[in-house]
Structures are given as structure tokens and as C-alpha cells.
Coordinates of C-alpha atoms in Angstrom, one line a residue:
Chain K
M60 CA 0.0 0.0 0.0
A61 CA 1.2 3.5 -0.7
A62 CA -0.1 7.0 0.0
T63 CA -0.1 9.6 -2.8
F64 CA 0.3 13.3 -2.6
F65 CA -3.5 13.8 -2.7
G66 CA -4.1 11.7 0.4
E67 CA -5.5 8.6 -1.4
V68 CA -4.3 5.2 -0.6
V69 CA -3.3 3.1 -3.6
R70 CA -2.0 -0.4 -4.1
A71 CA 1.7 -0.4 -4.9
P72 CA 2.8 -3.2 -7.1
C73 CA 4.9 -5.8 -5.1
R74 CA 7.1 -8.4 -6.7
A75 CA 7.4 -10.3 -3.4
G76 CA 3.8 -11.7 -3.8
T77 CA 2.3 -12.3 -0.4
E78 CA -0.5 -14.7 0.4
D79 CA -2.9 -11.9 1.0
E80 CA -2.4 -10.6 -2.5
E81 CA -3.0 -14.0 -4.1
E82 CA -6.4 -14.3 -2.4
E83 CA -7.4 -10.9 -3.5
E84 CA -6.5 -11.7 -7.1
E85 CA -8.5 -14.9 -7.0
E86 CA -11.6 -13.0 -5.9
G87 CA -11.2 -10.7 -8.8
R88 CA -10.9 -13.7 -11.2
R89 CA -14.1 -15.3 -10.1
E90 CA -16.8 -14.6 -12.7
T91 CA -20.1 -13.1 -12.0
P92 CA -23.1 -14.8 -13.7
E93 CA -23.4 -11.8 -16.0
D94 CA -19.8 -12.2 -17.1
G95 CA -20.5 -15.8 -18.0
E96 CA -23.6 -14.9 -20.0
V97 CA -21.8 -12.2 -22.0
R98 CA -19.0 -14.6 -22.7
Q99 CA -21.4 -17.2 -24.0
Q100 CA -23.2 -14.7 -26.2
L101 CA -20.0 -13.6 -27.7
A102 CA -18.9 -17.2 -28.4
R103 CA -22.2 -17.8 -30.2
K104 CA -21.8 -14.7 -32.3
R105 CA -18.3 -15.6 -33.2
E106 CA -19.1 -19.1 -34.4
V107 CA -18.0 -19.9 -38.0
R108 CA -21.1 -20.9 -40.0
F109 CA -21.1 -22.9 -43.3
L110 CA -24.0 -22.0 -45.6
R111 CA -25.3 -22.4 -49.1
R112 CA -25.2 -18.9 -50.4
Q113 CA -28.2 -19.1 -52.7
T114 CA -30.6 -20.7 -50.3
K115 CA -29.0 -19.4 -47.1
T116 CA -29.5 -22.8 -45.6
T117 CA -26.9 -24.2 -43.3
L118 CA -24.8 -27.0 -44.8
E119 CA -25.6 -29.8 -42.4
V120 CA -23.3 -32.3 -43.7
S121 CA -19.8 -31.4 -43.0
L122 CA -17.9 -30.1 -46.0
L123 CA -15.0 -32.4 -45.0
E124 CA -16.9 -35.6 -45.7
K125 CA -18.9 -34.4 -48.7
Y126 CA -16.1 -33.2 -50.8
P127 CA -12.8 -35.0 -50.2
C128 CA -10.2 -33.8 -52.6
S129 CA -6.6 -34.0 -53.8
K130 CA -6.0 -30.4 -54.6
F131 CA -6.9 -27.3 -52.5
I132 CA -6.2 -23.8 -53.8
I133 CA -6.8 -20.9 -51.5
A134 CA -6.4 -17.3 -52.5
I135 CA -6.2 -14.5 -49.9
G136 CA -6.5 -10.9 -50.8
N137 CA -8.2 -9.2 -53.8
N138 CA -5.2 -9.6 -56.2
A139 CA -4.8 -13.3 -55.5
V140 CA -8.6 -13.8 -55.8
A141 CA -8.7 -12.0 -59.1
F142 CA -5.8 -14.2 -60.4
L143 CA -7.7 -17.3 -59.3
S144 CA -11.0 -16.2 -60.8
S145 CA -9.5 -15.2 -64.2
F146 CA -6.9 -17.8 -64.8
I147 CA -8.0 -20.9 -63.1
M148 CA -11.7 -20.7 -62.6
N149 CA -12.5 -19.6 -66.1
S150 CA -11.5 -23.1 -67.4
G151 CA -14.1 -25.8 -66.7
V152 CA -17.2 -25.4 -64.8
W153 CA -16.8 -24.5 -61.1
E154 CA -19.7 -25.1 -58.8
E155 CA -20.2 -23.1 -55.7
V156 CA -20.7 -25.5 -52.8
G157 CA -20.9 -23.2 -49.9
C158 CA -19.5 -20.3 -48.0
A159 CA -18.1 -19.6 -44.6
K160 CA -19.4 -16.7 -42.6
L161 CA -18.0 -15.4 -39.4
W162 CA -18.3 -12.3 -37.2
N163 CA -16.0 -10.8 -34.6
E164 CA -15.6 -7.5 -32.9
W165 CA -13.7 -6.0 -35.8
C166 CA -16.5 -6.4 -38.2
R167 CA -18.4 -3.2 -39.1
T168 CA -21.9 -4.8 -39.1
V169 CA -23.6 -5.1 -35.8
D170 CA -26.2 -7.5 -37.0
T171 CA -24.7 -11.0 -36.8
T172 CA -27.7 -13.1 -37.8
H173 CA -28.5 -11.5 -41.1
L174 CA -25.2 -11.1 -42.9
S175 CA -26.0 -10.4 -46.5
P176 CA -24.8 -12.8 -49.3
T177 CA -22.1 -10.3 -50.3
E178 CA -20.5 -10.5 -46.9
A179 CA -19.4 -14.1 -47.1
F180 CA -15.7 -14.2 -46.0
C181 CA -14.8 -17.3 -47.9
V182 CA -16.6 -19.1 -50.8
F183 CA -15.9 -22.7 -51.6
Y184 CA -16.0 -23.9 -55.2
H185 CA -15.3 -27.3 -56.7
L186 CA -14.6 -28.3 -60.3
K187 CA -17.6 -30.2 -61.7
S188 CA -15.6 -32.2 -64.2
N189 CA -13.0 -33.2 -61.7
P190 CA -14.5 -33.3 -58.2
S191 CA -11.3 -34.3 -56.6
V192 CA -10.1 -30.7 -57.0
F193 CA -11.2 -28.7 -53.8
G194 CA -12.0 -29.5 -50.3
S195 CA -10.8 -28.9 -46.8
C196 CA -10.2 -32.5 -45.6
P197 CA -6.7 -33.0 -44.3
R198 CA -5.8 -35.9 -46.5
K199 CA -2.2 -37.0 -46.7
N200 CA -2.1 -37.1 -50.5
M201 CA -3.7 -33.7 -50.9
Q202 CA -1.7 -30.8 -52.3
V203 CA -2.4 -27.2 -51.1
T204 CA -1.6 -24.1 -52.9
I205 CA -1.9 -20.7 -51.2
L206 CA -1.8 -17.4 -53.0
T207 CA -1.5 -14.1 -51.3
C208 CA -0.1 -10.6 -51.5
R209 CA 1.9 -8.4 -49.2
H210 CA 3.1 -4.8 -49.5
V211 CA 6.7 -4.6 -50.6
T212 CA 7.6 -2.4 -47.6
D213 CA 7.2 -5.5 -45.4
Y214 CA 10.0 -7.2 -47.4
K215 CA 13.3 -7.1 -45.5
T216 CA 16.5 -7.3 -47.6
S217 CA 20.0 -6.1 -47.4
E218 CA 19.7 -4.7 -51.0
S219 CA 18.4 -1.2 -51.5
T220 CA 14.6 -1.2 -51.9
S221 CA 14.8 1.0 -54.9
S222 CA 16.5 -1.9 -56.8
L223 CA 13.6 -4.3 -56.2
H224 CA 11.6 -5.0 -59.2
T225 CA 8.1 -5.0 -57.8
P226 CA 5.8 -6.9 -58.0
F227 CA 7.8 -10.1 -57.4
L228 CA 6.9 -13.6 -56.3
K229 CA 8.4 -15.6 -53.3
A230 CA 7.6 -19.1 -52.2
L231 CA 7.4 -20.9 -48.9
K232 CA 6.7 -24.6 -48.8
T233 CA 6.2 -27.4 -46.3
Q234 CA 8.6 -30.3 -45.8
N235 CA 6.4 -32.7 -47.8
F236 CA 6.3 -30.5 -50.9
R237 CA 8.6 -32.2 -53.4
E238 CA 8.1 -30.2 -56.6
P239 CA 10.5 -27.4 -57.4
P240 CA 8.7 -24.1 -56.7
C241 CA 8.0 -21.7 -59.6
C242 CA 10.0 -18.9 -58.1
S243 CA 12.7 -18.3 -55.5
L244 CA 12.1 -19.1 -51.9
L245 CA 11.4 -16.5 -49.2
E246 CA 14.6 -15.6 -47.5
Q247 CA 15.2 -14.9 -43.8
P248 CA 14.3 -12.8 -41.8
N249 CA 11.0 -12.4 -43.8
I250 CA 8.0 -14.1 -42.2
V251 CA 4.5 -14.8 -43.4
H252 CA 1.5 -13.5 -41.4
D253 CA -2.2 -14.2 -40.7
L254 CA -4.3 -16.7 -42.5
P255 CA -1.7 -17.9 -45.1
A256 CA 0.7 -18.6 -42.2
A257 CA -2.0 -20.5 -40.3
V258 CA -2.8 -22.6 -43.3
L259 CA 0.9 -23.4 -44.0
S260 CA 1.6 -24.2 -40.4
Y261 CA -1.4 -26.5 -40.3
C262 CA -0.1 -28.3 -43.4
Q263 CA 3.4 -28.6 -42.0
V264 CA 2.0 -30.1 -38.7
W265 CA -0.3 -32.6 -40.5
K266 CA 2.5 -33.4 -43.1
I267 CA 0.4 -32.2 -46.0
S268 CA 2.2 -31.1 -49.2
A269 CA 1.7 -27.3 -49.4
I270 CA 3.2 -24.3 -51.0
L271 CA 2.5 -20.6 -50.4
Y272 CA 3.2 -18.1 -53.2
L273 CA 3.5 -14.6 -51.8
C274 CA 3.5 -11.6 -54.2
Y275 CA 5.3 -8.5 -52.9
T276 CA 3.7 -5.5 -54.5
D277 CA 3.5 -1.8 -54.1
V278 CA -0.2 -1.6 -55.0
M279 CA -2.4 -3.4 -52.5
K280 CA -5.6 -2.6 -54.4
L281 CA -6.8 -4.7 -57.3
D282 CA -4.1 -4.1 -60.0
L283 CA -3.4 -5.8 -63.3
I284 CA 0.3 -5.9 -63.0
T285 CA 0.2 -7.5 -59.5
V286 CA -2.3 -10.1 -60.7
E287 CA -0.1 -10.9 -63.7
A288 CA 2.9 -11.4 -61.3
F289 CA 1.2 -14.6 -60.2
K290 CA 1.5 -16.1 -63.8
P291 CA 4.6 -18.2 -63.1
V292 CA 2.4 -20.3 -60.8
L293 CA 0.4 -21.5 -63.8
S294 CA 3.5 -23.6 -64.9
S295 CA 3.4 -25.6 -61.6
R296 CA 2.5 -29.3 -62.0
S297 CA -0.6 -29.1 -59.9
L298 CA -2.1 -26.1 -61.6
K299 CA -1.0 -26.7 -65.2
S300 CA -3.9 -29.1 -65.8
L301 CA -6.4 -26.5 -64.6
V302 CA -5.3 -23.8 -67.0
K303 CA -6.8 -23.8 -70.4
N304 CA -7.2 -20.5 -72.1
I305 CA -4.7 -17.8 -71.2
P306 CA -5.8 -15.1 -73.7
Q307 CA -9.4 -15.5 -72.5
S308 CA -8.2 -15.3 -69.0
T309 CA -6.5 -12.0 -69.7
E310 CA -9.7 -10.6 -71.1
I311 CA -11.7 -11.7 -68.1
L312 CA -9.1 -10.1 -65.9
K313 CA -9.4 -6.8 -67.8
K314 CA -13.2 -6.8 -67.3
L315 CA -12.7 -7.4 -63.6
M316 CA -10.3 -4.4 -63.6
T317 CA -12.7 -2.1 -65.3
T318 CA -15.5 -2.8 -62.8
N319 CA -13.0 -1.9 -60.1
E320 CA -11.3 1.0 -61.8
I321 CA -13.0 3.9 -60.1
Q322 CA -10.4 4.6 -57.6
S323 CA -10.0 6.8 -54.6
N324 CA -9.9 10.5 -55.5
I325 CA -7.1 11.3 -53.1
Y326 CA -4.3 10.2 -55.3
T327 CA -4.0 11.3 -58.9
Chain P
M494 CA 13.2 0.5 -35.3
A495 CA 11.0 2.2 -37.9
S496 CA 8.1 2.5 -35.6
Q497 CA 9.9 4.6 -33.1
Y498 CA 11.3 7.1 -35.6
D499 CA 8.6 7.4 -38.2
R500 CA 6.0 9.5 -36.5
A501 CA 7.6 12.9 -36.5
I502 CA 9.0 14.5 -39.7
T503 CA 11.8 16.3 -37.8
V504 CA 13.3 13.1 -36.3
F505 CA 16.1 11.2 -37.9
S506 CA 16.3 7.4 -37.2
P507 CA 19.7 6.1 -35.9
D508 CA 20.6 4.9 -39.3
G509 CA 19.9 8.3 -40.9
H510 CA 16.5 7.8 -42.5
L511 CA 13.7 10.4 -42.5
F512 CA 10.9 7.9 -42.6
Q513 CA 8.1 10.4 -43.2
V514 CA 9.9 11.5 -46.4
E515 CA 10.3 7.9 -47.5
Y516 CA 6.6 7.2 -46.7
A517 CA 5.7 10.3 -48.8
Q518 CA 7.6 8.7 -51.7
E519 CA 5.2 5.7 -51.3
A520 CA 2.3 8.0 -51.6
V521 CA 3.7 9.2 -55.0
K522 CA 3.6 5.5 -56.2
K523 CA -0.2 5.5 -55.6
G524 CA -0.7 8.2 -58.3
S525 CA -1.1 7.1 -61.9
T526 CA 1.9 7.1 -64.3
V527 CA 3.4 10.2 -65.8
V528 CA 6.1 10.2 -68.4
G529 CA 8.2 13.1 -69.6
I530 CA 10.5 13.2 -72.6
R531 CA 12.9 15.9 -73.7
G532 CA 13.4 16.2 -77.4
T533 CA 15.5 18.6 -79.3
D534 CA 12.7 20.9 -80.4
I535 CA 9.8 19.6 -78.2
V536 CA 9.1 18.4 -74.7
V537 CA 6.3 15.8 -74.2
L538 CA 4.3 15.0 -71.1
G539 CA 2.1 11.9 -71.1
V540 CA -0.1 10.8 -68.2
E541 CA -2.3 7.9 -67.5
K542 CA -5.8 9.3 -67.0
K543 CA -7.8 7.9 -64.0
S544 CA -11.3 6.8 -64.7
V545 CA -13.8 8.9 -62.9
A546 CA -17.1 8.0 -61.4
K547 CA -20.2 8.3 -63.7
L548 CA -21.5 11.5 -62.3
Q549 CA -18.1 13.2 -62.0
D550 CA -17.0 15.9 -64.4
E551 CA -13.9 14.5 -66.1
R552 CA -12.4 17.9 -67.0
I553 CA -11.7 18.9 -63.5
V554 CA -9.2 16.2 -62.8
R555 CA -6.1 17.5 -64.6
K556 CA -2.7 16.1 -64.0
I557 CA -0.9 18.4 -66.5
C558 CA -0.9 22.1 -65.6
A559 CA 0.7 25.1 -67.1
L560 CA 2.8 27.1 -64.7
D561 CA 3.5 29.8 -67.2
D562 CA 3.3 30.2 -71.0
H563 CA 6.6 28.4 -71.5
V564 CA 6.6 25.9 -68.5
C565 CA 4.3 23.2 -67.5
M566 CA 4.3 20.4 -65.0
A567 CA 2.6 17.0 -64.4
F568 CA 2.5 15.4 -61.0
A569 CA 1.8 12.0 -59.3
G570 CA 0.6 11.6 -55.8
L571 CA -1.8 13.5 -53.5
T572 CA -4.1 15.7 -55.6
A573 CA -4.7 18.3 -52.9
D574 CA -0.9 18.7 -52.2
A575 CA -0.4 19.2 -55.9
R576 CA -3.0 21.9 -56.1
V577 CA -1.2 23.9 -53.4
V578 CA 2.2 23.5 -55.0
I579 CA 0.9 24.4 -58.4
S580 CA -0.8 27.5 -57.0
R581 CA 2.4 28.7 -55.2
A582 CA 4.5 28.0 -58.3
R583 CA 2.1 30.0 -60.6
V584 CA 2.2 33.0 -58.2
E585 CA 6.0 32.7 -58.1
C586 CA 6.2 32.8 -61.9
Q587 CA 4.2 36.0 -62.1
S588 CA 6.0 37.5 -59.2
H589 CA 9.4 36.8 -60.8
K590 CA 8.1 38.4 -64.1
L591 CA 7.0 41.5 -62.2
T592 CA 10.2 41.9 -60.2
V593 CA 12.9 40.9 -62.7
E594 CA 10.9 41.6 -65.9
D595 CA 11.9 38.2 -67.3
P596 CA 10.0 34.9 -67.4
V597 CA 11.3 32.3 -65.0
T598 CA 13.8 29.7 -66.3
V599 CA 12.6 26.1 -65.9
E600 CA 15.5 25.5 -63.5
Y601 CA 14.5 28.5 -61.3
I602 CA 10.9 27.4 -60.9
T603 CA 12.0 23.8 -60.3
R604 CA 14.3 25.0 -57.6
F605 CA 11.5 27.1 -56.1
I606 CA 9.2 24.0 -55.9
A607 CA 12.0 21.8 -54.5
T608 CA 12.8 24.4 -51.9
L609 CA 9.2 24.6 -50.9
K610 CA 9.0 20.9 -50.5
Q611 CA 12.2 20.8 -48.5
K612 CA 10.9 23.4 -46.1
Y613 CA 8.0 21.0 -45.3
T614 CA 10.4 18.3 -44.4
Q615 CA 12.1 20.4 -41.7
S616 CA 9.2 22.1 -40.0
N617 CA 7.4 20.8 -36.9
G618 CA 3.7 20.2 -37.2
R619 CA 3.9 19.8 -41.0
R620 CA 4.2 16.8 -43.2
P621 CA 6.0 16.5 -46.5
F622 CA 4.1 17.1 -49.8
G623 CA 3.1 13.7 -51.1
I624 CA 3.9 14.5 -54.8
S625 CA 6.6 14.1 -57.3
A626 CA 6.5 16.5 -60.3
L627 CA 7.9 16.5 -63.8
I628 CA 8.5 20.1 -65.0
V629 CA 9.2 20.8 -68.6
G630 CA 9.6 23.8 -70.8
F631 CA 11.9 26.0 -72.9
D632 CA 14.2 28.7 -71.6
N633 CA 15.0 31.9 -73.4
D634 CA 18.1 30.4 -74.9
G635 CA 15.8 27.9 -76.7
I636 CA 17.0 24.8 -75.0
S637 CA 14.5 22.2 -73.9
R638 CA 14.5 21.2 -70.2
L639 CA 13.0 18.4 -68.1
Y640 CA 13.3 18.3 -64.3
Q641 CA 11.9 16.0 -61.7
T642 CA 11.3 16.9 -58.1
D643 CA 10.4 14.5 -55.2
P644 CA 8.9 14.8 -51.7
S645 CA 12.3 15.2 -50.1
G646 CA 13.0 18.4 -52.1
T647 CA 15.7 17.1 -54.4
Y648 CA 15.5 17.9 -58.1
H649 CA 17.4 16.5 -61.0
A650 CA 17.5 17.2 -64.8
W651 CA 16.6 14.3 -67.0
K652 CA 16.5 13.4 -70.7
A653 CA 13.4 11.2 -70.1
N654 CA 11.8 10.0 -66.9
A655 CA 8.6 8.5 -65.4
I656 CA 6.9 8.9 -62.0
G657 CA 3.9 7.3 -60.2
R658 CA 2.7 3.8 -60.4
S659 CA 4.9 1.4 -62.4
A660 CA 7.4 4.2 -63.0
K661 CA 10.3 1.6 -62.9
T662 CA 8.9 -0.4 -65.8
V663 CA 8.4 2.8 -67.9
R664 CA 11.9 4.0 -67.0
E665 CA 13.5 0.7 -68.0
F666 CA 11.6 1.0 -71.3
L667 CA 12.9 4.5 -71.8
E668 CA 16.5 3.5 -71.0
K669 CA 16.3 0.9 -73.8
N670 CA 14.5 3.0 -76.3
Y671 CA 15.6 6.6 -75.8
T672 CA 18.0 7.1 -78.6
E673 CA 19.0 10.1 -80.7
D674 CA 16.9 8.7 -83.5
A675 CA 13.9 8.3 -81.2
I676 CA 13.9 12.0 -80.5
A677 CA 15.1 13.1 -83.9
N678 CA 11.9 14.8 -84.7
D679 CA 8.7 15.9 -82.9
S680 CA 6.5 13.1 -84.0
E681 CA 9.0 10.5 -83.0
A682 CA 9.3 12.0 -79.5
I683 CA 5.5 11.9 -79.1
K684 CA 5.4 8.3 -80.3
L685 CA 8.1 7.3 -77.8
A686 CA 6.0 8.9 -75.0
I687 CA 3.0 7.0 -76.0
R688 CA 4.8 3.7 -76.4
A689 CA 6.3 4.2 -72.9
L690 CA 2.9 4.8 -71.4
L691 CA 1.3 1.8 -73.3
E692 CA 3.8 -0.4 -71.4
V693 CA 1.7 0.1 -68.3
V694 CA -1.6 1.5 -69.4
Q695 CA -3.7 -1.5 -70.2
S696 CA -6.8 0.1 -71.6
G697 CA -5.2 1.8 -74.5
G698 CA -5.5 5.4 -75.9
K699 CA -8.7 6.4 -74.1
N700 CA -6.9 6.5 -70.8
I701 CA -3.9 8.6 -72.0
E702 CA -3.6 12.3 -71.8
L703 CA -0.8 14.0 -73.8
A704 CA 0.7 17.6 -73.8
I705 CA 3.5 19.1 -75.7
I706 CA 5.4 22.4 -75.6
R707 CA 7.3 23.5 -78.7
R708 CA 9.9 26.3 -78.8
K709 CA 8.2 29.8 -78.5
Q710 CA 4.8 28.1 -78.4
P711 CA 2.4 27.7 -75.5
L712 CA 1.3 24.4 -74.0
K713 CA -0.8 22.2 -76.4
M714 CA -3.1 19.5 -74.9
F715 CA -3.9 16.8 -77.3
S716 CA -7.6 16.0 -77.9
A717 CA -8.9 12.5 -77.5
K718 CA -9.1 12.0 -81.3
E719 CA -5.5 13.2 -81.8
I720 CA -4.3 10.8 -79.1
E721 CA -6.2 7.9 -80.7
L722 CA -4.6 8.7 -84.0
Q723 CA -1.1 8.7 -82.5
V724 CA -1.9 5.4 -80.6
N725 CA -3.1 3.8 -83.9
E726 CA 0.0 4.9 -85.7
T727 CA 2.2 3.6 -82.9
G728 CA 0.3 0.3 -83.1
K729 CA 0.9 0.1 -86.9
K730 CA 4.6 0.8 -86.5
K731 CA 4.8 -2.0 -83.9
E732 CA 3.2 -4.5 -86.2
E733 CA 5.4 -3.5 -89.1
A734 CA 8.5 -4.0 -86.9
K735 CA 7.2 -7.4 -85.9
K736 CA 6.6 -8.4 -89.5
K737 CA 10.1 -7.3 -90.4
K738 CA 11.5 -9.4 -87.6
S739 CA 9.6 -12.5 -88.5
K740 CA 10.7 -12.1 -92.1
K741 CA 14.3 -11.9 -91.0
T742 CA 14.1 -15.0 -88.8
A743 CA 12.3 -16.8 -91.7

């Protein structure tokens, strides 16, 4: 205990840790019934839900069992998604099988039960002609490809940053991935963050063959040159079979760009 | 380390960086591409036009501005910062004419703009201007000039340069293709500017704006039709060159 200038008595931090202090801390830790209720409500709000987008009905059968697969491609970020939609999903018929929706305190909407169809955070597709492409089941013979982007200012290198030719591709793979990657590997001390890192770590732990292609770019918004930087990935063994018509893909990509072209007015 | 030294403009980091200035240079990369070429008798400025919203008036968004009858500039970066810099530069051009009874030289007005930008990197409570500019024109001696300024307040003279998004790609194209033949006459210089821009502008001529200054003549902005014509001619030349190459290899 300590007394301040103003005459109030405050608890001074004590590293010795007496018995009295421990008891007081335990009392503070004991939850009131209200705390428990709030915690339960939050947990219910934050549940990840799988739905069919068109009918908004919940997918009762677990996606894992319904769609086992050998190839799983995940694109994170608008440039990676644009690449996937134009170059891979334009060949063959891809059927949407469901979407994942979740809510947490960072979301801007307050209403958690009626998220609109446009607010799905992850949409799952599978190739109709070859249903073994897609899925989320951790099978040992499955190959996972992750595509994502990062701003070039996050790239640490001993070279001068002005000599970097952005955008450029770097790869990071799990131990079980045997193929040669389509670009150079990510050097130390650079690290991967967020969802791509989680997916790659999961694959490493479960001994799944996975590779992450990370595009370092100076334009984080949807940008043609950044999307085209992913093109070397099309020559990989796993994706080669999925790519059919590259000129058509370029056209689709241009259309995607025009719909997104109205940019912020701050920069000219 | 960066997070401790990047909040205030007036603080150096231990390894000598002024992070706010470097971040301002990142803001420049968010602007659309600008290319400038200095020919013998002509200076050319080409910009990538940003598409505007449906209800927005296109004419208001101008990247190429005249500073005086014989000098003009194009910028890349924060629009509002550019407006302030251009306004100050225009006033300085007239003030110089009144005081010294001579129009500014291109180098003088470039130095003025660069000094203005540098002041904002050394004042407390201010941030650097988030623009780079390409300033072109002809001096009284009849020689063409092209200068580039950046947010740190440095300026350099160039034969040809590019700023904004994908500036590196365009600069590399210019390094390969800027030859004495390429700027031999006015139309060749204009075509070089268009070819450089087409390296990074995907949607073709309709998203390009072009301006030229000839000796003793004011700034001329190309109309959409004229640009389309130039783009088509450039396209034809490219095809002819390709045919020649394929004939040679065959």
C-alpha cells in the first residue's frame, strides 16, 4: 500500500507476492453470472457458419466428408482472388458448394444473424468435371496451394529497396512438398503473417504437401500488374492441368479491372 | 526501429532515415503514371488518366498544368498537395516576371518548388508534400528542359523520366528506347512517350492524356481524337516492326 500526494491510498505493485495478494487476485478472477452470460453470447456470435449462399440454408453435412479432394487452392486478398478467378476458374465449370461466414468485434456490421450474401468471407468452389479438386479435408495425398499478397515495404532485404523490381513472387513450402517451386524461396528474416501462415503451419504439422506463393507489390488494391505477377504459378505441375485458355483469362481479368477501376480521388 | 522514428518528420532514425519522407515517396507511387520526354525541339508529357465516377466531371481532374506560358508540369501523388504546390508555383512565376521583368527559367521554378518541398520536411507540425513532379519547358536560350522533383525536395535534370505507379517499368523501357533517332523529330518523341505509357496503361489510348510544348509556343493539350490517331500509328509501326523481324528470322 502507498499513499499519494493527494491523500488517497493506492496499491503499490509488489514483486514479493504475499499470500494476501493472491487471495485478492482470485476474488477478482471469479466470474459473476453476468460475465458468464456475456462470454457465452460472444462465443455464439463468433461461431463460424457454413451456408449455401443461394438458399442461405446451413450445410448440415460437414464439407469435409462431402467433398474429399486432392488439390486445394486458397487465394487470400483481392489480387490473388482476381488471379484465381480469371486464370484458373475460367476453365471448366466450377460449382459453388458453400461459403463460410463469421463475425468478430472488428466487423463493421452489428447484426450478426442476417449477414448479406455479399458479406461471405470465404466461398468454396469445386470443379464439376474433376470433383477431386477442392476440399478442406486434411488428406495425406492432398496438395495445397496458397496465393496471397503483401506490401513490398514488409520485405526485408540487405539490398536497396529501390533496386527491387516489384511486383515479385516468393515461395514458402512445407517439408512434404517435393516439386520445385515456380520462383525463389522466401529468404530470412522475412516471415508470413495471418491466414496464409496459419494454413501453411497446419499443413506442416499434418504433413500435407503445401506451397505458399507470396507476391510482394507496391499496390495493394486490385491491380493488373500485380495479378499478372502470379502467372509463373500456372506452370506448376498441380495447376498446369487446370489452366486452359490464357488469352481469354487476360480478357476476363481486364473486365474485372474495369469494374473496379473507379479509384480513390485522393491520389491522382 | 522504424516504428519509433517514423511518426515525426523532424526526427532522424539512428541509421539516418527520415521515414516520413520515405513514406511520402510511397504516396507518390499511388498516383497514376506520368512520363516526360525531352526532345531537341519539343518536350512531351504523357499521363495515365484515371477513370472517374459516372456522375463526376472529367475535365476537373487534370494532371498536366501550365505554370507559365513556357513551362508546364505534371504530378503524381496526393491531388490536394499538388493543387497547393501548383498554385504557389504559378504565383512565383508571375512575381518573378514583375520583379525581374523576365520569365522564369525552368530550373528556377523547379528550384523554387523543390525548396518549398524541402521546407516542409524540416518544420514541426507539418508533413512533406506527397507528390513528385515532372517540370518541362523551354528557356529563353531555346534549349528544352525536363526536371523531376520528389517529396524530399531534391531535383534533377533528366532526358526522359517517369513517376507514379509502375514508374520503374516505364523508366526501363525509356532506357532501352531513348536514342538520338527516337527524339530526332517531334512526332518520334511523341510516339516514344505513347509507347512508354502503353507499357503500363492497359486500356489503350482512351486512358492517356498528352501535352507538348514547342519552342516559343504555348502548351498544347492533345484531344482524345489526336491521341487515338497517335496510338493507332504507334500500333501500326509496332506491327510493321514485328513483320520485319519475322521475315528476318524466316
